[in-house]
């Protein structure tokens, strides 16, 4: 089978040929219909050798959806041909967090060597994916796997962050979304579907601000050194009750802190390496800063339900598997408007 792999530190991803995997006891073989291309992959491929935590070569792709092609002994509740989405942040299934369905916060995954597909374990950017347990597969129930595959991260991650702040996003409140790309443009739709808040989107690219407006942002602001002042103007000097930074670089994190209102929430989701100090006179009073990660299995089910209701429309660009290196080039150059999706069997 064809797969897209990161082969060596500093190299571009490449398309290779691998043996088709065979499911063992409890495992499910998925014929992959679609795999998402994410900035997390670029962050992973930018780590130097002395900081790289995974074994190479590594098949990329932590957003996956497809058709059940087979399974090993002991698998129940699935049939060949079922269309499913893959829950990525897989845990041990036994610790206190996993017992709550929060496998994204598994307490034992690192110790046990359990990694998400594409982020340590073989990923979905291949013609076939081996899934270790049927609990990591959620039925698509009528959703198109190509259009819905980004929901497994680009939908789930902002949903998890926004859900934490819902009590503050009441009528008259403001939510700020920094970065209107793959995750950000979905976050805007989630905020419009789940809250009555005014949504202000920030980005450095005019075409992404246009996308933000098209999916429901009430106001858009160019993300530069004047952005914080502009947001303050738009909110009558009060700032935003919730700020979601999907870039995470130091300039955007600084902006996030500067626009957070008294008792506001700041969620730093992006992997840009920025940090926001917490203390008296560093932000408005009682600002809470969090760095949420992915989301729970239950939350993914809720995101898929929202998509079925018509509340979410992920903007995608599709590529064949041989075009995957080009998709990464375009993403790195900020030329992807929405989410790039690879079709391994398309």
Coordinates of C-alpha atoms in Angstrom, one line a residue:
X1 CA 0.0 0.0 0.0
X2 CA 1.0 3.6 -0.4
X3 CA 1.7 5.8 2.7
X4 CA 3.0 9.2 3.5
X5 CA 5.9 9.0 5.9
X6 CA 8.3 11.3 7.7
X7 CA 11.5 9.3 7.1
X8 CA 14.3 11.3 8.7
X9 CA 14.9 14.5 10.7
X10 CA 14.7 17.6 8.6
X11 CA 13.5 15.8 5.4
X12 CA 10.2 16.5 3.6
X13 CA 7.5 13.8 3.9
X14 CA 7.6 11.2 1.1
X15 CA 5.2 8.7 -0.4
X16 CA 6.4 5.1 0.1
X17 CA 5.1 1.6 -0.4
X18 CA 4.5 -0.6 2.6
X19 CA 2.9 -4.0 3.2
X20 CA -0.8 -3.9 3.9
X21 CA -1.4 -4.4 7.6
X22 CA -3.3 -7.4 9.0
X23 CA -5.6 -7.1 12.0
X24 CA -4.8 -9.1 15.1
X25 CA -7.0 -9.8 18.1
X26 CA -9.2 -6.8 19.0
X27 CA -7.9 -4.8 16.0
X28 CA -9.8 -3.2 13.1
X29 CA -8.5 -2.7 9.6
X30 CA -9.7 0.5 8.0
X31 CA -9.6 1.3 4.3
X32 CA -8.8 5.0 4.6
X33 CA -11.1 7.4 2.7
X34 CA -9.6 10.6 3.9
X35 CA -6.8 11.9 6.1
X36 CA -6.4 15.5 7.3
X37 CA -3.2 17.6 6.9
X38 CA -2.5 19.6 10.1
X39 CA 0.0 22.2 11.3
X40 CA 0.8 19.8 14.1
X41 CA 2.5 17.6 11.5
X42 CA 4.6 20.5 10.5
X43 CA 5.5 21.2 14.1
X44 CA 6.4 17.6 14.5
X45 CA 8.7 17.7 11.5
X46 CA 10.4 20.9 12.7
X47 CA 11.7 19.3 16.0
X48 CA 15.5 18.8 16.1
X49 CA 16.8 15.2 16.5
X50 CA 17.6 15.7 20.2
X51 CA 14.0 16.6 20.9
X52 CA 12.2 14.2 18.6
X53 CA 10.2 11.8 20.8
X54 CA 9.1 9.2 18.2
X55 CA 10.5 6.4 16.1
X56 CA 11.2 7.0 12.4
X57 CA 10.0 6.3 9.8
X58 CA 6.5 7.5 10.9
X59 CA 3.3 7.4 8.8
X60 CA 1.6 10.8 9.2
X61 CA -2.0 11.6 9.6
X62 CA -3.9 12.0 12.9
X63 CA -7.2 12.8 11.3
X64 CA -8.7 9.7 9.7
X65 CA -12.0 8.4 8.4
X66 CA -12.9 5.4 6.2
X67 CA -14.5 2.1 5.7
X68 CA -14.1 -1.0 7.9
X69 CA -12.2 -3.5 5.7
X70 CA -11.7 -6.3 8.3
X71 CA -11.1 -7.0 12.0
X72 CA -9.4 -9.6 14.2
X73 CA -10.9 -12.0 16.7
X74 CA -12.9 -10.4 19.6
X75 CA -14.2 -7.3 17.8
X76 CA -17.9 -6.7 18.2
X77 CA -20.3 -4.0 17.2
X78 CA -18.8 -3.4 13.7
X79 CA -19.4 -4.8 10.3
X80 CA -17.3 -4.7 7.1
X81 CA -18.3 -1.7 5.1
X82 CA -19.2 0.5 8.1
X83 CA -18.1 4.2 7.6
X84 CA -16.3 5.5 10.7
X85 CA -14.3 8.4 12.0
X86 CA -11.1 7.7 14.0
X87 CA -10.8 9.1 17.5
X88 CA -7.1 10.2 17.6
X89 CA -5.9 10.8 21.2
X90 CA -6.0 7.2 22.2
X91 CA -5.4 6.2 25.9
X92 CA -5.1 3.1 28.0
X93 CA -8.8 2.9 28.7
X94 CA -8.3 2.1 32.4
X95 CA -7.0 5.1 34.2
X96 CA -9.2 7.7 36.0
X97 CA -9.3 10.1 33.0
X98 CA -10.0 7.3 30.5
X99 CA -12.8 6.1 32.7
X100 CA -14.4 9.5 32.1
X101 CA -13.9 9.2 28.3
X102 CA -11.1 11.7 28.5
X103 CA -8.5 9.6 26.7
X104 CA -6.9 12.9 25.5
X105 CA -5.8 13.3 29.1
X106 CA -4.8 9.6 29.7
X107 CA -2.5 9.4 32.8
X108 CA -0.6 6.3 31.6
X109 CA -0.3 6.7 27.8
X110 CA 3.3 7.9 27.9
X111 CA 4.4 5.3 30.4
X112 CA 2.7 2.5 28.3
X113 CA 4.0 3.8 25.0
X114 CA 0.5 4.6 23.6
X115 CA 0.6 7.2 20.9
X116 CA -2.1 8.8 18.6
X117 CA -2.0 7.7 15.0
X118 CA 0.3 10.0 13.1
X119 CA 1.8 11.3 16.3
X120 CA 3.9 8.4 17.3
X121 CA 1.9 5.5 16.0
X122 CA 1.3 4.7 12.3
X123 CA -1.2 7.3 11.0
X124 CA -4.1 7.6 8.6
X125 CA -2.2 9.0 5.6
X126 CA -2.1 5.5 4.0
X127 CA -4.4 3.3 2.0
X128 CA -5.0 1.3 5.2
X129 CA -4.9 2.0 8.9
X130 CA -4.8 -0.5 11.7
X131 CA -6.8 0.6 14.7
X132 CA -6.1 -1.1 18.0
X133 CA -9.6 -1.0 19.5
X134 CA -13.1 -0.6 18.1
X135 CA -13.9 2.0 20.8
X136 CA -11.7 4.5 18.8
X137 CA -14.1 4.3 15.9
X138 CA -17.3 6.4 15.8
X139 CA -20.0 5.8 13.2
X140 CA -20.3 8.6 10.6
X141 CA -24.1 7.8 10.2
X142 CA -24.6 9.6 6.9
X143 CA -21.7 12.1 7.0
X144 CA -19.3 12.2 4.1
X145 CA -15.9 10.9 5.3
X146 CA -14.0 13.4 3.1
X147 CA -15.8 16.5 4.3
X148 CA -16.0 15.3 7.9
X149 CA -12.5 13.9 8.6
X150 CA -11.2 17.3 9.8
X151 CA -13.8 17.2 12.6
X152 CA -11.7 14.6 14.4
X153 CA -9.2 17.3 15.3
X154 CA -10.0 20.6 13.6
X155 CA -13.5 20.2 14.9
X156 CA -12.9 18.4 18.2
X157 CA -10.1 20.5 19.5
X158 CA -11.9 23.9 19.2
X159 CA -15.1 22.3 20.5
X160 CA -13.2 21.1 23.6
X161 CA -11.7 24.5 24.2
X162 CA -15.0 26.4 23.6
X163 CA -17.1 24.0 25.8
X164 CA -15.0 25.0 28.8
X165 CA -15.9 28.7 28.3
X166 CA -19.6 28.3 27.5
X167 CA -20.8 29.6 30.9
X168 CA -19.1 33.0 30.1
X169 CA -20.3 33.2 26.6
X170 CA -23.7 34.7 27.5
X171 CA -25.8 37.3 25.6
X172 CA -23.7 40.5 25.3
X173 CA -20.4 38.7 25.5
X174 CA -17.6 38.6 23.0
X175 CA -15.4 35.7 21.8
X176 CA -12.1 36.3 19.9
X177 CA -10.7 33.7 17.5
X178 CA -7.0 34.2 16.6
X179 CA -6.1 32.3 13.5
X180 CA -8.9 31.6 11.0
X181 CA -7.3 28.6 9.4
X182 CA -8.2 24.9 9.7
X183 CA -9.2 25.0 13.4
X184 CA -10.2 28.6 13.6
X185 CA -12.8 28.7 10.8
X186 CA -14.5 25.7 12.5
X187 CA -14.3 27.4 15.9
X188 CA -16.2 30.4 14.5
X189 CA -19.0 28.1 13.3
X190 CA -19.0 26.4 16.7
X191 CA -19.3 29.7 18.6
X192 CA -22.1 30.8 16.3
X193 CA -23.9 27.5 16.8
X194 CA -23.4 27.2 20.6
X195 CA -23.5 30.7 21.9
X196 CA -25.1 34.1 21.4
X197 CA -21.6 35.8 21.6
X198 CA -20.3 38.4 19.2
X199 CA -17.4 36.7 17.3
X200 CA -14.3 38.6 16.3
X201 CA -11.7 36.8 14.1
X202 CA -8.0 37.7 13.8
X203 CA -5.6 36.6 11.1
X204 CA -2.6 37.9 9.1
X205 CA -4.1 36.9 5.7
X206 CA -7.0 38.8 4.1
X207 CA -8.3 35.6 2.4
X208 CA -8.6 33.9 5.8
X209 CA -10.4 36.9 7.2
X210 CA -12.8 36.6 4.2
X211 CA -13.3 33.0 5.1
X212 CA -13.9 33.9 8.7
X213 CA -16.7 36.4 7.6
X214 CA -18.2 33.8 5.3
X215 CA -18.6 31.3 8.1
X216 CA -20.1 33.7 10.6
X217 CA -17.6 36.1 12.2
X218 CA -19.3 39.3 13.1
X219 CA -16.0 41.3 12.8
X220 CA -12.5 40.6 11.5
X221 CA -9.3 42.3 12.4
X222 CA -5.9 42.1 10.8
X223 CA -3.6 40.3 13.3
X224 CA -0.7 42.8 13.7
X225 CA 0.7 45.0 16.5
X226 CA -2.5 47.1 16.4
X227 CA -4.9 44.2 16.7
X228 CA -5.4 44.3 20.5
X229 CA -6.3 48.0 20.4
X230 CA -8.8 47.4 17.6
X231 CA -10.5 44.6 19.6
X232 CA -10.7 46.8 22.6
X233 CA -12.3 49.5 20.5
X234 CA -14.8 47.0 19.1
X235 CA -15.7 45.9 22.7
X236 CA -16.0 49.4 24.2
X237 CA -12.7 49.0 26.0
X238 CA -13.9 45.9 27.9
X239 CA -12.3 43.1 26.0
X240 CA -13.5 39.6 25.3
X241 CA -14.9 37.0 27.7
X242 CA -13.2 34.2 25.9
X243 CA -10.1 34.2 23.6
X244 CA -9.1 31.2 21.6
X245 CA -5.6 31.3 20.1
X246 CA -5.2 28.7 17.4
X247 CA -1.7 30.0 16.4
X248 CA 0.0 30.0 19.8
X249 CA 3.1 32.1 18.7
X250 CA 4.3 34.7 21.1
X251 CA 2.8 37.7 19.3
X252 CA -0.6 36.1 19.2
X253 CA -0.5 34.8 22.8
X254 CA 0.5 38.4 23.9
X255 CA -2.5 39.7 21.9
X256 CA -4.8 37.1 23.5
X257 CA -3.8 38.3 27.0
X258 CA -4.2 41.9 26.0
X259 CA -7.8 41.5 24.8
X260 CA -9.1 39.2 27.6
X261 CA -11.7 40.9 29.8
X262 CA -11.9 40.8 33.5
X263 CA -12.7 37.2 34.5
X264 CA -12.1 36.2 30.9
X265 CA -10.8 32.9 29.6
X266 CA -7.7 32.6 27.4
X267 CA -7.2 29.2 25.6
X268 CA -3.8 28.7 23.9
X269 CA -4.5 25.9 21.5
X270 CA -1.9 26.5 18.7
X271 CA 1.6 25.0 18.9
X272 CA 3.6 28.2 18.2
X273 CA 5.5 28.0 21.4
X274 CA 4.2 31.2 23.0
X275 CA 3.4 31.6 26.7
X276 CA 1.3 34.0 28.7
X277 CA 2.4 35.0 32.2
X278 CA -0.2 34.9 34.9
X279 CA -0.1 37.4 37.7
X280 CA -1.3 40.7 39.0
X281 CA -0.9 43.4 36.4
X282 CA 0.0 40.9 33.6
X283 CA -3.6 40.5 32.5
X284 CA -7.0 41.9 33.5
X285 CA -8.1 40.7 36.9
X286 CA -9.0 37.0 37.3
X287 CA -8.2 36.0 33.7
X288 CA -7.9 32.2 33.5
X289 CA -5.3 30.8 31.0
X290 CA -5.5 27.2 29.8
X291 CA -3.7 25.0 27.2
X292 CA -6.4 22.5 26.3
X293 CA -5.5 19.4 24.2
X294 CA -7.7 17.7 21.7
X295 CA -11.0 16.4 23.2
X296 CA -12.8 13.4 24.7
X297 CA -14.5 10.6 22.8
X298 CA -17.9 11.9 24.0
X299 CA -17.1 15.3 22.7
X300 CA -16.2 13.9 19.2
X301 CA -19.6 12.3 19.1
X302 CA -21.2 15.7 19.9
X303 CA -19.2 17.3 17.2
X304 CA -20.4 14.7 14.6
X305 CA -23.9 15.3 15.8
X306 CA -23.5 19.0 15.2
X307 CA -22.2 18.3 11.7
X308 CA -25.3 16.2 11.0
X309 CA -27.5 19.0 12.1
X310 CA -25.9 21.2 9.4
X311 CA -24.2 23.6 11.9
X312 CA -20.7 22.9 10.5
X313 CA -19.3 23.2 7.0
X314 CA -15.6 22.5 6.9
X315 CA -13.9 24.2 4.0
X316 CA -11.5 21.6 2.4
X317 CA -8.9 21.2 -0.4
X318 CA -8.5 17.6 -1.6
X319 CA -5.3 16.0 -2.8
X320 CA -4.4 12.5 -4.0
X321 CA -1.9 10.6 -1.9
X322 CA 0.9 11.3 -4.4
X323 CA 0.2 15.0 -3.9
X324 CA 0.6 14.9 -0.1
X325 CA 4.1 16.5 -0.1
X326 CA 2.6 19.4 -2.1
X327 CA -0.2 19.7 0.4
X328 CA 2.3 20.1 3.2
X329 CA 4.3 22.6 1.2
X330 CA 1.1 24.7 0.6
X331 CA 0.2 24.4 4.3
X332 CA 3.6 25.6 5.4
X333 CA 3.4 28.5 3.0
X334 CA 0.0 29.5 4.4
X335 CA -1.7 28.9 1.1
X336 CA -4.4 26.4 2.3
X337 CA -7.6 28.2 3.0
X338 CA -9.5 25.8 5.4
X339 CA -8.2 22.2 5.7
X340 CA -6.2 20.1 3.3
X341 CA -7.4 16.5 3.0
X342 CA -5.6 13.6 1.5
X343 CA -7.5 10.9 -0.4
X344 CA -5.4 7.7 -0.1
X345 CA -7.7 5.6 -2.1
X346 CA -9.2 8.4 -4.2

